[in-house]
Amino acid sequence: MRLLLVSRGFPPRIGGVETLCRQLAEGFVHRGADVLVVTFGGAERFSVEDGPYRVLRLRSRGGQFEWSARIVPLLRRLAPDVCHVHNLHSSVAASVWAARRFPYVLTTHYHGRGHTLAARLVHPVYRTVAARVVRAATAVTAVSPDEADLVRAHFGVTPEVIPNGVEPAVFASVPA
């Protein structure tokens, strides 16, 4: 199976979505999938990293509203069996939808509103695009019941709840 993971960030960037995407890439490779990760953060036009999975980093612009003019044309050229995109708040989800990269699974990581004044001002306008992104997904997942309730209330779609996990070995040495 050819799996495409699309995320705004990926390690070595630090963050929860970045860590989850790395864990998914590793897990899917372990299960025999051919995994390509498309993300932002390249210093050149694009860079490719080979390993157990490939990472294609696109040069991007913007800080909070990070985007790349190259992502939609690139996504249109790829031919995965399934695309899994992360973070409805970032431009990558809208890019997957705009590229008509079907079927796609959307893990929303949705908070309902922006975390800064600029994001809160843009969010009501973006929500109309976000609704199209959510409704066009083959499957929608949320990491908590509260997030699923928010997605259902805002977009009329009920996500499958798949909680983020923890690595039990990390806590093995912690006293009870």
N, CA, C and O of each residue as an XYZ file, in Angstrom:
704
protein
N       0.839     -1.171      0.000
C       0.000      0.000      0.000
C       0.889      1.242      0.000
O       1.855      1.326      0.759
N       0.555      2.193     -0.851
C       1.265      3.482     -0.902
C       0.481      4.482     -0.062
O      -0.658      4.825     -0.380
N       1.106      4.941      1.011
C       0.443      5.849      1.936
C       1.136      7.200      1.902
O       2.361      7.286      1.987
N       0.347      8.242      1.778
C       0.845      9.614      1.787
C       0.379     10.278      3.074
O      -0.822     10.387      3.320
N       1.327     10.723      3.898
C       1.018     11.505      5.099
C       1.331     12.955      4.787
O       2.422     13.256      4.302
N       0.403     13.860      5.052
C       0.610     15.282      4.788
C       0.396     16.031      6.097
O      -0.647     15.908      6.739
N       1.400     16.804      6.475
C       1.355     17.527      7.739
C       2.149     18.819      7.601
O       3.154     18.868      6.891
N       1.696     19.852      8.279
C       2.423     21.129      8.251
C       3.842     20.954      8.771
O       4.775     21.555      8.239
N       4.012     20.142      9.797
C       5.330     19.937     10.384
C       5.616     18.472     10.601
O       4.708     17.645     10.683
N       6.891     18.166     10.693
C       7.356     16.798     10.897
C       8.725     16.905     11.553
O       9.467     17.841     11.258
N       9.084     15.967     12.442
C      10.393     16.074     13.077
C      11.508     16.293     12.049
O      11.488     15.693     10.974
N      12.465     17.137     12.373
C      12.844     17.563     13.719
C      12.021     18.709     14.306
O      12.301     19.132     15.427
N      11.028     19.222     13.601
C      10.140     20.189     14.262
C       9.527     19.513     15.468
O       9.278     18.308     15.465
N       9.287     20.301     16.496
C       8.768     19.767     17.749
C       7.285     20.098     17.865
O       6.868     21.225     17.597
N       6.505     19.118     18.261
C       5.087     19.340     18.493
C       4.336     18.033     18.537
O       4.855     16.988     18.144
N       3.116     18.097     19.013
C       2.302     16.902     19.138
C       1.915     16.287     17.811
O       2.009     15.072     17.639
N       1.474     17.121     16.859
C       1.102     16.605     15.535
C       2.332     16.030     14.843
O       2.256     14.988     14.191
N       3.465     16.712     14.987
C       4.709     16.246     14.372
C       5.103     14.872     14.922
O       5.477     13.976     14.166
N       5.015     14.721     16.234
C       5.357     13.440     16.859
C       4.391     12.348     16.423
O       4.815     11.238     16.100
N       3.104     12.651     16.412
C       2.111     11.673     15.980
C       2.376     11.221     14.545
O       2.308     10.027     14.254
N       2.673     12.149     13.658
C       2.918     11.789     12.254
C       4.160     10.907     12.115
O       4.170      9.975     11.311
N       5.205     11.194     12.892
C       6.390     10.331     12.867
C       6.028      8.930     13.338
O       6.430      7.942     12.724
N       5.271      8.843     14.423
C       4.871      7.536     14.942
C       4.009      6.779     13.934
O       4.160      5.569     13.769
N       3.116      7.482     13.270
C       2.293      6.834     12.243
C       3.151      6.336     11.091
O       2.978      5.207     10.631
N       4.085      7.177     10.617
C       4.964      6.764      9.515
C       5.734      5.499      9.901
O       5.811      4.554      9.117
N       6.296      5.483     11.095
C       7.043      4.308     11.558
C       6.140      3.086     11.659
O       6.521      1.990     11.248
N       4.943      3.277     12.206
C       4.016      2.160     12.365
C       3.532      1.598     11.042
O       3.425      0.382     10.885
N       3.239      2.470     10.092
C       2.780      1.996      8.782
C       3.896      1.281      8.025
O       3.639      0.283      7.351
N       5.125      1.774      8.126
C       6.262      1.088      7.493
C       6.430     -0.293      8.120
O       6.649     -1.278      7.416
N       6.327     -0.359      9.436
C       6.446     -1.637     10.153
C       5.398     -2.633      9.664
O       5.628     -3.842      9.691
N       4.255     -2.130      9.218
C       3.181     -2.997      8.721
C       3.265     -3.226      7.213
O       2.359     -3.809      6.618
N       4.359     -2.764      6.595
C       4.599     -3.066      5.185
C       4.197     -2.000      4.197
O       4.282     -2.233      2.991
N       3.763     -0.840      4.652
C       3.339      0.217      3.726
C       4.555      0.978      3.185
O       5.588      1.084      3.846
N       4.406      1.494      1.990
C       5.373      2.418      1.387
C       4.883      3.817      1.752
O       3.835      4.246      1.269
N       5.629      4.538      2.602
C       5.159      5.798      3.172
C       5.964      6.977      2.641
O       7.194      6.966      2.647
N       5.241      7.991      2.184
C       5.825      9.273      1.817
C       5.176     10.332      2.686
O       3.951     10.408      2.777
N       6.006     11.155      3.329
C       5.523     12.272      4.132
C       5.777     13.554      3.351
O       6.900     13.789      2.907
N       4.768     14.377      3.178
C       4.922     15.701      2.572
C       4.678     16.716      3.674
O       3.656     16.687      4.360
N       5.649     17.620      3.828
C       5.590     18.585      4.913
C       6.299     19.865      4.507
O       6.910     19.935      3.440
N       6.216     20.861      5.347
C       6.915     22.124      5.120
C       8.246     22.108      5.861
O       8.476     21.274      6.737
N       9.108     23.034      5.497
C      10.353     23.197      6.245
C      11.607     23.020      5.433
O      12.699     23.038      6.002
N      11.509     22.851      4.136
C      12.709     22.706      3.319
C      13.401     24.043      3.103
O      12.746     25.076      2.957
N      14.716     24.016      3.085
C      15.490     25.236      2.848
C      15.576     25.542      1.354
O      15.695     26.703      0.960
N      15.517     24.522      0.542
C      15.561     24.668     -0.912
C      14.125     24.629     -1.442
O      13.168     24.676     -0.670
N      13.988     24.544     -2.755
C      12.641     24.406     -3.330
C      11.932     23.216     -2.709
O      10.762     23.293     -2.333
N      12.666     22.113     -2.609
C      12.183     20.949     -1.876
C      13.381     20.076     -1.564
O      14.415     20.174     -2.225
N      13.248     19.227     -0.567
C      14.307     18.279     -0.231
C      13.657     16.946      0.070
O      12.527     16.881      0.554
N      14.395     15.873     -0.225
C      13.889     14.530      0.002
C      14.842     13.818      0.957
O      16.058     13.840      0.771
N      14.278     13.196      1.967
C      15.054     12.396      2.905
C      14.617     10.950      2.751
O      13.427     10.639      2.815
N      15.593     10.067      2.548
C      15.292      8.643      2.428
C      15.625      7.938      3.727
O      16.599      8.283      4.396
N      14.836      6.973      4.077
C      15.027      6.152      5.268
C      14.000      5.054      5.198
O      13.674      4.582      4.108
N      13.481      4.635      6.334
C      12.416      3.626      6.291
C      11.172      4.182      5.592
O      10.360      3.429      5.053
N      11.038      5.506      5.611
C       9.998      6.215      4.872
C      10.669      7.447      4.268
O      11.727      7.877      4.729
N      10.051      8.002      3.248
C      10.610      9.199      2.617
C       9.894     10.434      3.142
O       8.695     10.410      3.418
N      10.659     11.514      3.274
C      10.099     12.791      3.697
C      10.431     13.820      2.631
O      11.599     14.018      2.297
N       9.426     14.464      2.105
C       9.588     15.529      1.118
C       9.232     16.834      1.812
O       8.081     17.059      2.187
N      10.239     17.696      1.978
C      10.035     18.975      2.662
C       9.971     20.088      1.629
O      10.885     20.255      0.822
N       8.890     20.843      1.662
C       8.695     21.947      0.737
C       9.085     23.256      1.410
O       8.770     23.486      2.578
N       9.767     24.103      0.665
C      10.021     25.447      1.178
C       8.670     26.143      1.313
O       7.813     26.032      0.437
N       8.497     26.845      2.396
C       7.198     27.461      2.665
C       7.376     28.911      3.067
O       8.486     29.381      3.315
N       6.265     29.595      3.122
C       6.238     31.008      3.517
C       5.230     31.152      4.655
O       4.361     30.307      4.866
N       5.386     32.252      5.370
C       4.437     32.545      6.437
C       4.825     31.862      7.728
O       5.549     30.866      7.733
N       4.347     32.398      8.791
C       4.594     31.815     10.102
C       3.379     31.026     10.530
O       3.268     29.828     10.271
N       2.474     31.717     11.189
C       1.261     31.068     11.670
C       0.422     30.534     10.506
O      -0.195     29.476     10.625
N       0.396     31.248      9.398
C      -0.381     30.830      8.228
C       0.568     30.280      7.158
O       0.581     30.753      6.022
N       1.350     29.286      7.536
C       2.374     28.723      6.659
C       1.738     28.049      5.444
O       0.717     27.370      5.557
N       2.360     28.247      4.283
C       1.843     27.677      3.047
C       2.988     27.542      2.044
O       4.064     28.113      2.225
N       2.734     26.784      0.997
C       3.683     26.637     -0.100
C       2.905     26.592     -1.409
O       1.916     25.869     -1.531
N       3.357     27.364     -2.377
C       2.724     27.352     -3.699
C       2.958     26.018     -4.408
O       2.264     25.708     -5.376
N       3.908     25.238     -3.949
C       4.253     23.969     -4.603
C       3.401     22.780     -4.158
O       3.400     21.741     -4.818
N       2.684     22.922     -3.055
C       2.051     21.721     -2.485
C       0.900     21.182     -3.343
O       0.826     19.971     -3.556
N       0.019     22.022     -3.830
C      -1.117     21.514     -4.609
C      -0.643     20.844     -5.906
O      -1.073     19.726     -6.190
N       0.232     21.484     -6.709
C       0.720     20.784     -7.903
C       1.436     19.468     -7.583
O       1.289     18.486     -8.311
N       2.204     19.452     -6.505
C       2.886     18.218     -6.113
C       1.877     17.142     -5.758
O       1.989     16.012     -6.234
N       0.898     17.469     -4.934
C      -0.103     16.483     -4.526
C      -0.874     15.933     -5.721
O      -1.258     14.764     -5.724
N      -1.103     16.757     -6.725
C      -1.818     16.291     -7.917
C      -1.009     15.253     -8.694
O      -1.587     14.394     -9.361
N       0.314     15.324     -8.616
C       1.172     14.385     -9.358
C       1.366     13.053     -8.646
O       1.703     12.057     -9.286
N       1.162     13.019     -7.351
C       1.385     11.789     -6.593
C       0.220     10.833     -6.779
O      -0.894     11.253     -7.092
N       0.479      9.544     -6.587
C      -0.578      8.542     -6.777
C      -0.613      7.556     -5.613
O      -0.360      6.366     -5.802
N      -0.927      8.044     -4.399
C      -1.008      7.116     -3.269
C      -2.316      6.335     -3.303
O      -3.273      6.711     -3.980
N      -2.326      5.245     -2.558
C      -3.582      4.522     -2.377
C      -4.485      5.280     -1.406
O      -5.702      5.343     -1.584
N      -3.863      5.855     -0.376
C      -4.585      6.634      0.625
C      -3.720      7.812      1.045
O      -2.501      7.697      1.168
N      -4.369      8.938      1.261
C      -3.710     10.137      1.783
C      -4.275     10.384      3.178
O      -5.489     10.348      3.378
N      -3.394     10.635      4.138
C      -3.811     10.947      5.508
C      -3.265     12.327      5.833
O      -2.053     12.508      5.949
N      -4.152     13.296      5.977
C      -3.746     14.682      6.222
C      -4.086     15.069      7.659
O      -5.107     14.658      8.211
N      -3.204     15.866      8.242
C      -3.340     16.270      9.645
C      -3.466     17.770      9.780
O      -2.742     18.536      9.144
N      -4.408     18.174     10.630
C      -4.551     19.534     11.123
C      -5.400     20.408     10.212
O      -4.908     21.017      9.262
N      -6.663     20.448     10.522
C      -7.619     21.270      9.783
C      -7.278     22.752      9.864
O      -7.662     23.519      8.981
N      -6.563     23.169     10.908
C      -6.194     24.576     11.073
C      -5.055     25.012     10.161
O      -4.801     26.210     10.037
N      -4.375     24.091      9.531
C      -3.243     24.463      8.676
C      -3.632     24.403      7.201
O      -4.659     23.828      6.840
N      -2.808     24.998      6.367
C      -3.112     25.055      4.933
C      -2.979     23.699      4.248
O      -3.470     23.536      3.131
N      -2.334     22.725      4.880
C      -2.152     21.432      4.209
C      -3.477     20.712      3.984
O      -3.648     20.044      2.964
N      -4.418     20.837      4.922
C      -5.709     20.166      4.754
C      -6.456     20.742      3.552
O      -6.995     19.993      2.737
N      -6.487     22.058      3.443
C      -7.140     22.690      2.290
C      -6.390     22.350      0.999
O      -7.004     22.242     -0.062
N      -5.082     22.184      1.085
C      -4.289     21.840     -0.104
C      -4.628     20.440     -0.607
O      -4.744     20.227     -1.814
N      -4.788     19.489      0.305
C      -5.177     18.124     -0.090
C      -6.539     18.157     -0.766
O      -6.743     17.509     -1.793
N      -7.469     18.909     -0.193
C      -8.803     19.032     -0.785
C      -8.731     19.702     -2.155
O      -9.359     19.233     -3.104
N      -7.972     20.795     -2.269
C      -7.856     21.522     -3.537
C      -7.188     20.678     -4.622
O      -7.491     20.826     -5.806
N      -6.286     19.800     -4.216
C      -5.592     18.932     -5.173
C      -6.448     17.740     -5.589
O      -6.066     16.967     -6.468
N      -7.612     17.597     -4.950
C      -8.506     16.469     -5.222
C      -7.783     15.152     -4.979
O      -7.884     14.219     -5.775
N      -7.065     15.088     -3.889
C      -6.249     13.928     -3.536
C      -7.118     12.917     -2.804
O      -6.978     12.732     -1.596
N      -8.024     12.257     -3.542
C      -8.966     11.311     -2.961
C      -8.463      9.890     -3.117
O      -7.762      9.616     -4.092
N      -8.774      8.980     -2.226
C      -9.441      9.233     -0.957
C      -8.464      9.823      0.058
O      -7.263      9.559      0.017
N      -9.008     10.624      0.965
C      -8.160     11.098      2.052
C      -8.856     10.953      3.391
O     -10.074     11.077      3.524
N      -8.012     10.684      4.376
C      -8.435     10.630      5.765
C      -7.962     11.929      6.392
O      -6.823     12.344      6.180
N      -8.825     12.569      7.157
C      -8.492     13.816      7.821
C      -8.503     13.607      9.327
O      -9.527     13.238      9.902
N      -7.361     13.844      9.963
C      -7.316     13.919     11.423
C      -7.311     15.408     11.732
O      -6.350     16.109     11.416
N      -8.375     15.888     12.346
C      -8.639     17.329     12.398
C      -7.749     18.121     13.343
O      -7.349     19.235     13.005
N      -7.427     17.587     14.510
C      -6.698     18.366     15.525
C      -7.359     19.748     15.643
O      -6.683     20.777     15.645
N      -8.668     19.744     15.739
C      -9.482     20.961     15.620
C      -9.801     21.557     16.981
O     -10.216     20.854     17.902
N      -9.600     22.877     17.093
C      -9.850     23.575     18.351
C     -11.059     24.505     18.279
O     -11.476     25.055     19.298
N     -11.616     24.685     17.101
C     -12.817     25.498     16.974
C     -12.586     26.965     16.688
O     -13.451     27.633     16.121
N     -11.435     27.472     17.073
C     -11.130     28.887     16.820
C      -9.617     29.047     16.837
O      -8.891     28.148     17.262
N      -9.159     30.178     16.381
C      -7.735     30.461     16.367
C      -7.214     30.794     17.754
O      -7.978     31.170     18.644
N      -5.911     30.654     17.929
C      -5.286     30.913     19.226
C      -4.677     32.300     19.329
O      -4.203     32.689     20.396
N      -4.682     33.046     18.241
C      -4.175     34.417     18.258
C      -5.264     35.327     17.711
O      -6.246     34.856     17.138
N      -5.088     36.619     17.886
C      -6.073     37.570     17.370
C      -6.212     37.424     15.854
O      -7.324     37.389     15.328
N      -5.073     37.340     15.154
C      -5.121     37.206     13.687
C      -5.872     35.936     13.279
O      -6.702     35.965     12.371
N      -5.582     34.839     13.946
C      -6.243     33.575     13.609
C      -7.733     33.638     13.920
O      -8.544     33.112     13.158
N      -8.103     34.272     15.026
C      -9.528     34.394     15.360
C     -10.276     35.243     14.335
O     -11.452     34.999     14.064
N      -9.597     36.242     13.764
C     -10.229     37.083     12.744
C     -10.415     36.327     11.435
O     -11.424     36.511     10.754
N      -9.463     35.487     11.077
C      -9.502     34.742      9.814
C     -10.408     33.514      9.924
O     -10.999     33.088      8.932
N     -10.516     32.954     11.105
C     -11.184     31.668     11.281
C     -12.618     31.616     10.767
O     -12.969     30.634     10.113
N     -13.471     32.613     11.021
C     -14.854     32.520     10.501
C     -14.907     32.425      8.975
O     -15.766     31.731      8.431
N     -14.011     33.104      8.290
C     -13.971     33.033      6.826
C     -13.449     31.665      6.389
O     -13.986     31.054      5.465
N     -12.395     31.191      7.064
C     -11.802     29.902      6.714
C     -12.769     28.749      6.986
O     -12.676     27.704      6.343
N     -13.687     28.924      7.920
C     -14.568     27.820      8.291
C     -15.392     27.321      7.101
O     -15.730     26.139      7.054
N     -15.721     28.182      6.145
C     -16.467     27.709      4.966
C     -15.611     26.766      4.126
O     -16.115     25.775      3.597
N     -14.311     27.071      4.000
C     -13.392     26.159      3.303
C     -13.217     24.890      4.130
O     -13.244     23.783      3.591
N     -13.038     25.051      5.437
C     -12.841     23.904      6.318
C     -14.029     22.944      6.234
O     -13.844     21.728      6.272
N     -15.222     23.471      6.121
C     -16.409     22.617      6.001
C     -16.321     21.745      4.757
O     -16.674     20.566      4.797
N     -15.857     22.309      3.665
C     -15.703     21.525      2.431
C     -14.634     20.457      2.593
O     -14.793     19.332      2.120
N     -13.545     20.815      3.261
C     -12.449     19.868      3.500
C     -12.955     18.695      4.336
O     -12.685     17.538      4.011
N     -13.680     18.985      5.402
C     -14.186     17.941      6.296
C     -15.191     17.058      5.567
O     -15.112     15.832      5.656
N     -16.123     17.653      4.856
C     -17.190     16.879      4.214
C     -16.703     16.049      3.032
O     -17.333     15.052      2.676
N     -15.594     16.446      2.422
C     -15.063     15.687      1.282
C     -14.186     14.515      1.712
O     -13.877     13.644      0.899
N     -13.784     14.485      2.976
C     -12.903     13.413      3.457
C     -13.630     12.073      3.429
O     -14.827     11.995      3.709
N     -12.901     11.038      3.092
C     -13.448      9.685      3.116
C     -13.702      9.250      4.548
O     -14.676      8.552      4.833
N     -12.819      9.668      5.450
C     -12.970      9.399      6.882
C     -12.400     10.588      7.642
O     -11.437     11.220      7.209
N     -13.015     10.877      8.781
C     -12.555     11.973      9.641
C     -12.304     11.388     11.022
O     -13.134     10.652     11.556
N     -11.155     11.720     11.593
C     -10.846     11.262     12.936
C     -10.570     12.457     13.837
O     -10.153     13.524     13.388
N     -10.815     12.240     15.114
C     -10.527     13.228     16.145
C      -9.786     12.499     17.264
O      -9.923     11.285     17.419
N      -9.005     13.242     18.036
C      -8.199     12.596     19.075
C      -8.890     12.556     20.433
O      -8.352     11.987     21.383
N     -10.086     13.160     20.538
C     -10.815     13.115     21.803
C     -12.311     13.246     21.534
O     -12.717     13.753     20.488
N     -13.126     12.790     22.476
C     -14.579     12.978     22.322
C     -14.966     14.464     22.253
O     -15.872     14.832     21.505
N     -14.283     15.318     23.028
C     -14.598     16.751     22.983
C     -14.318     17.334     21.606
O     -15.107     18.125     21.089
N     -13.197     16.944     21.013
C     -12.883     17.419     19.660
C     -13.923     16.902     18.670
O     -14.375     17.649     17.802
N     -14.301     15.649     18.790
C     -15.321     15.079     17.894
C     -16.638     15.845     18.013
O     -17.299     16.106     17.008
N     -17.017     16.205     19.244
C     -18.249     16.980     19.444
C     -18.163     18.334     18.751
O     -19.138     18.792     18.154
N     -17.000     18.976     18.830
C     -16.794     20.275     18.198
C     -16.877     20.167     16.671
O     -17.509     20.999     16.022
N     -16.239     19.143     16.104
C     -16.286     18.926     14.652
C     -17.729     18.666     14.212
O     -18.182     19.205     13.203
N     -18.439     17.844     14.970
C     -19.839     17.545     14.636
C     -20.695     18.815     14.706
O     -21.527     19.051     13.830
N     -20.493     19.623     15.735
C     -21.274     20.854     15.897
C     -20.979     21.868     14.802
O     -21.889     22.552     14.334
N     -19.719     21.974     14.385
C     -19.330     22.994     13.405
C     -19.510     22.538     11.963
O     -19.744     23.367     11.083
N     -19.404     21.219     11.698
C     -19.388     20.760     10.309
C     -20.409     19.675      9.987
O     -20.547     19.292      8.825
N     -21.125     19.176     10.983
C     -22.145     18.164     10.731
C     -21.595     16.793     10.388
O     -22.319     15.968      9.830
N     -20.355     16.530     10.700
C     -19.712     15.244     10.437
C     -19.276     14.661     11.773
O     -18.700     15.364     12.603
N     -19.548     13.390     11.979
C     -19.152     12.743     13.229
C     -17.853     11.978     13.026
O     -17.837     10.952     12.346
N     -16.760     12.470     13.613
C     -15.471     11.783     13.447
C     -15.386     10.506     14.278
O     -16.069     10.356     15.291
N     -14.551      9.613     13.836
C     -14.145      8.448     14.619
C     -13.131      8.946     15.632
O     -12.183      9.635     15.256
N     -13.300      8.620     16.897
C     -12.355      9.056     17.924
C     -11.246      8.024     18.054
O     -11.492      6.859     18.368
N     -10.024      8.472     17.808
C      -8.835      7.642     17.982
C      -7.890      8.433     18.887
O      -7.156      9.300     18.411
N      -7.905      8.141     20.182
C      -7.094      8.936     21.114
C      -5.605      8.801     20.824
O      -5.132      7.765     20.356
N      -4.884      9.877     21.116
C      -3.430      9.795     21.070
C      -2.996      8.804     22.134
O      -3.572      8.750     23.221
N      -1.995      8.033     21.818
C      -1.498      7.044     22.767
C      -0.264      7.524     23.500
O       0.260      8.607     23.237
N       0.175      6.715     24.404
C       1.428      6.982     25.110
C       2.285      5.739     24.989
O       1.776      4.636     24.791
N       3.579      5.924     25.108
C       4.518      4.821     25.062
C       4.675      4.302     26.486
O       5.313      4.970     27.300
N       4.118      3.132     26.824
C       4.161      2.647     28.201
C       5.577      2.530     28.755
O       5.786      2.746     29.949
N       6.545      2.195     27.923
C       7.926      2.018     28.405
C       8.479      3.291     29.011
O       9.328      3.234     29.900
N       8.006      4.458     28.537
C       8.476      5.733     29.070
C       8.142      5.846     30.558
O       8.888      6.468     31.314
N       7.044      5.257     30.975
C       6.592      5.381     32.347
C       6.967      4.182     33.220
O       6.591      4.147     34.391
N       7.687      3.212     32.690
C       8.025      2.006     33.433
C       8.854      2.300     34.672
O       8.716      1.605     35.678
N       9.713      3.315     34.624
C      10.584      3.596     35.750
C       9.995      4.629     36.723
O      10.641      4.970     37.715
N       8.789      5.129     36.460
C       8.166      6.110     37.330
C       7.518      5.385     38.503
O       6.751      4.442     38.313
N       7.834      5.833     39.728
C       7.227      5.172     40.894
C       5.710      5.303     40.879
O       5.168      6.308     40.420
N       5.041      4.293     41.377
C       3.582      4.309     41.427
C       3.096      5.463     42.282
O       1.889      5.644     42.446
